[in-house]
């Protein structure tokens, strides 16, 4: 639990914990509180060493960063495959 009385920060930490617990069991029912943040924002959370973010918040940010990287890689590979297939025809 973060050392704060700010209800928004407490809610974010609680959601991050629920997300990490759910996803560690293979679930997909809890939304990542960091979904949609930029790579830079996620990196700032992941590598934060000021104790601003909980371990679970940092884990949730890492997962979002990983998911974004995977989505990008899939697009690049598909585009490369399509270009190779078209050129080979």
PDB file of C-alpha atoms in Angstrom, residues 6-88:
ATOM      1  CA  UNK A   6      -4.810  10.322  -1.671  1.00  0.00           C
ATOM      2  CA  UNK A   7      -7.844   8.204  -2.646  1.00  0.00           C
ATOM      3  CA  UNK A   8      -6.895   8.193  -6.356  1.00  0.00           C
ATOM      4  CA  UNK A   9      -3.402   6.839  -5.643  1.00  0.00           C
ATOM      5  CA  UNK A  10      -4.782   4.243  -3.244  1.00  0.00           C
ATOM      6  CA  UNK A  11      -7.352   3.147  -5.835  1.00  0.00           C
ATOM      7  CA  UNK A  12      -4.658   2.870  -8.518  1.00  0.00           C
ATOM      8  CA  UNK A  13      -2.482   0.748  -6.218  1.00  0.00           C
ATOM      9  CA  UNK A  14      -5.451  -1.469  -5.370  1.00  0.00           C
ATOM     10  CA  UNK A  15      -6.309  -1.919  -9.049  1.00  0.00           C
ATOM     11  CA  UNK A  16      -2.672  -2.706  -9.881  1.00  0.00           C
ATOM     12  CA  UNK A  17      -2.633  -5.372  -7.178  1.00  0.00           C
ATOM     13  CA  UNK A  18      -5.887  -6.860  -8.475  1.00  0.00           C
ATOM     14  CA  UNK A  19      -4.506  -6.808 -12.023  1.00  0.00           C
ATOM     15  CA  UNK A  20      -1.216  -8.488 -11.069  1.00  0.00           C
ATOM     16  CA  UNK A  21      -3.001 -11.143  -8.994  1.00  0.00           C
ATOM     17  CA  UNK A  22      -5.542 -11.823 -11.751  1.00  0.00           C
ATOM     18  CA  UNK A  23      -2.987 -11.983 -14.554  1.00  0.00           C
ATOM     19  CA  UNK A  24      -0.660 -14.224 -12.533  1.00  0.00           C
ATOM     20  CA  UNK A  25      -3.482 -16.783 -12.552  1.00  0.00           C
ATOM     21  CA  UNK A  26      -3.954 -16.405 -16.304  1.00  0.00           C
ATOM     22  CA  UNK A  27      -6.956 -14.121 -15.927  1.00  0.00           C
ATOM     23  CA  UNK A  28      -7.917 -11.174 -18.086  1.00  0.00           C
ATOM     24  CA  UNK A  29     -10.835  -9.750 -16.120  1.00  0.00           C
ATOM     25  CA  UNK A  30      -9.054  -6.857 -14.383  1.00  0.00           C
ATOM     26  CA  UNK A  31      -7.949  -3.866 -16.445  1.00  0.00           C
ATOM     27  CA  UNK A  32      -4.373  -2.700 -16.111  1.00  0.00           C
ATOM     28  CA  UNK A  33      -4.440   0.775 -14.522  1.00  0.00           C
ATOM     29  CA  UNK A  34      -1.542   1.793 -16.785  1.00  0.00           C
ATOM     30  CA  UNK A  35      -3.130   0.661 -20.030  1.00  0.00           C
ATOM     31  CA  UNK A  36      -2.570   3.190 -22.785  1.00  0.00           C
ATOM     32  CA  UNK A  37       0.283   5.114 -21.161  1.00  0.00           C
ATOM     33  CA  UNK A  38       3.243   6.015 -23.347  1.00  0.00           C
ATOM     34  CA  UNK A  39       6.459   4.000 -23.312  1.00  0.00           C
ATOM     35  CA  UNK A  40       8.203   6.897 -21.562  1.00  0.00           C
ATOM     36  CA  UNK A  41       5.548   7.118 -18.848  1.00  0.00           C
ATOM     37  CA  UNK A  42       5.688   3.364 -18.300  1.00  0.00           C
ATOM     38  CA  UNK A  43       9.486   3.415 -18.094  1.00  0.00           C
ATOM     39  CA  UNK A  44       9.319   6.162 -15.493  1.00  0.00           C
ATOM     40  CA  UNK A  45       7.051   3.962 -13.371  1.00  0.00           C
ATOM     41  CA  UNK A  46       8.978   0.728 -13.951  1.00  0.00           C
ATOM     42  CA  UNK A  47      12.357   2.211 -13.037  1.00  0.00           C
ATOM     43  CA  UNK A  48      11.145   4.542 -10.288  1.00  0.00           C
ATOM     44  CA  UNK A  49      13.254   4.140  -7.174  1.00  0.00           C
ATOM     45  CA  UNK A  50      11.623   6.809  -5.037  1.00  0.00           C
ATOM     46  CA  UNK A  51       8.942   4.493  -3.589  1.00  0.00           C
ATOM     47  CA  UNK A  52       6.266   6.540  -5.352  1.00  0.00           C
ATOM     48  CA  UNK A  53       4.865   3.340  -6.848  1.00  0.00           C
ATOM     49  CA  UNK A  54       4.240  -0.017  -5.238  1.00  0.00           C
ATOM     50  CA  UNK A  55       5.873  -3.215  -6.465  1.00  0.00           C
ATOM     51  CA  UNK A  56       2.557  -4.250  -8.013  1.00  0.00           C
ATOM     52  CA  UNK A  57       2.184  -0.896  -9.774  1.00  0.00           C
ATOM     53  CA  UNK A  58       5.666  -1.290 -11.222  1.00  0.00           C
ATOM     54  CA  UNK A  59       4.814  -4.859 -12.281  1.00  0.00           C
ATOM     55  CA  UNK A  60       1.575  -3.700 -13.931  1.00  0.00           C
ATOM     56  CA  UNK A  61       3.475  -0.944 -15.760  1.00  0.00           C
ATOM     57  CA  UNK A  62       6.053  -3.504 -16.926  1.00  0.00           C
ATOM     58  CA  UNK A  63       3.265  -5.750 -18.207  1.00  0.00           C
ATOM     59  CA  UNK A  64       1.696  -2.896 -20.179  1.00  0.00           C
ATOM     60  CA  UNK A  65       5.094  -2.022 -21.651  1.00  0.00           C
ATOM     61  CA  UNK A  66       5.627  -5.679 -22.601  1.00  0.00           C
ATOM     62  CA  UNK A  67       2.158  -5.920 -24.175  1.00  0.00           C
ATOM     63  CA  UNK A  68       2.767  -2.757 -26.208  1.00  0.00           C
ATOM     64  CA  UNK A  69       6.140  -4.080 -27.402  1.00  0.00           C
ATOM     65  CA  UNK A  70       4.567  -7.402 -28.398  1.00  0.00           C
ATOM     66  CA  UNK A  71       1.778  -5.641 -30.330  1.00  0.00           C
ATOM     67  CA  UNK A  72       4.367  -3.525 -32.162  1.00  0.00           C
ATOM     68  CA  UNK A  73       6.513  -6.564 -32.970  1.00  0.00           C
ATOM     69  CA  UNK A  74       3.529  -8.475 -34.345  1.00  0.00           C
ATOM     70  CA  UNK A  75       2.727  -5.592 -36.699  1.00  0.00           C
ATOM     71  CA  UNK A  76       6.330  -5.335 -37.874  1.00  0.00           C
ATOM     72  CA  UNK A  77       6.631  -9.077 -38.493  1.00  0.00           C
ATOM     73  CA  UNK A  78       3.296  -9.181 -40.316  1.00  0.00           C
ATOM     74  CA  UNK A  79       4.245  -6.203 -42.477  1.00  0.00           C
ATOM     75  CA  UNK A  80       7.605  -7.778 -43.289  1.00  0.00           C
ATOM     76  CA  UNK A  81       5.953 -11.098 -44.111  1.00  0.00           C
ATOM     77  CA  UNK A  82       3.376  -9.415 -46.360  1.00  0.00           C
ATOM     78  CA  UNK A  83       6.070  -7.436 -48.169  1.00  0.00           C
ATOM     79  CA  UNK A  84       8.173 -10.572 -48.659  1.00  0.00           C
ATOM     80  CA  UNK A  85       5.163 -12.569 -49.868  1.00  0.00           C
ATOM     81  CA  UNK A  86       4.083  -9.880 -52.324  1.00  0.00           C
ATOM     82  CA  UNK A  87       7.602  -9.402 -53.676  1.00  0.00           C
ATOM     83  CA  UNK A  88       8.069 -13.166 -54.050  1.00  0.00           C
TER      84      UNK A  88
END
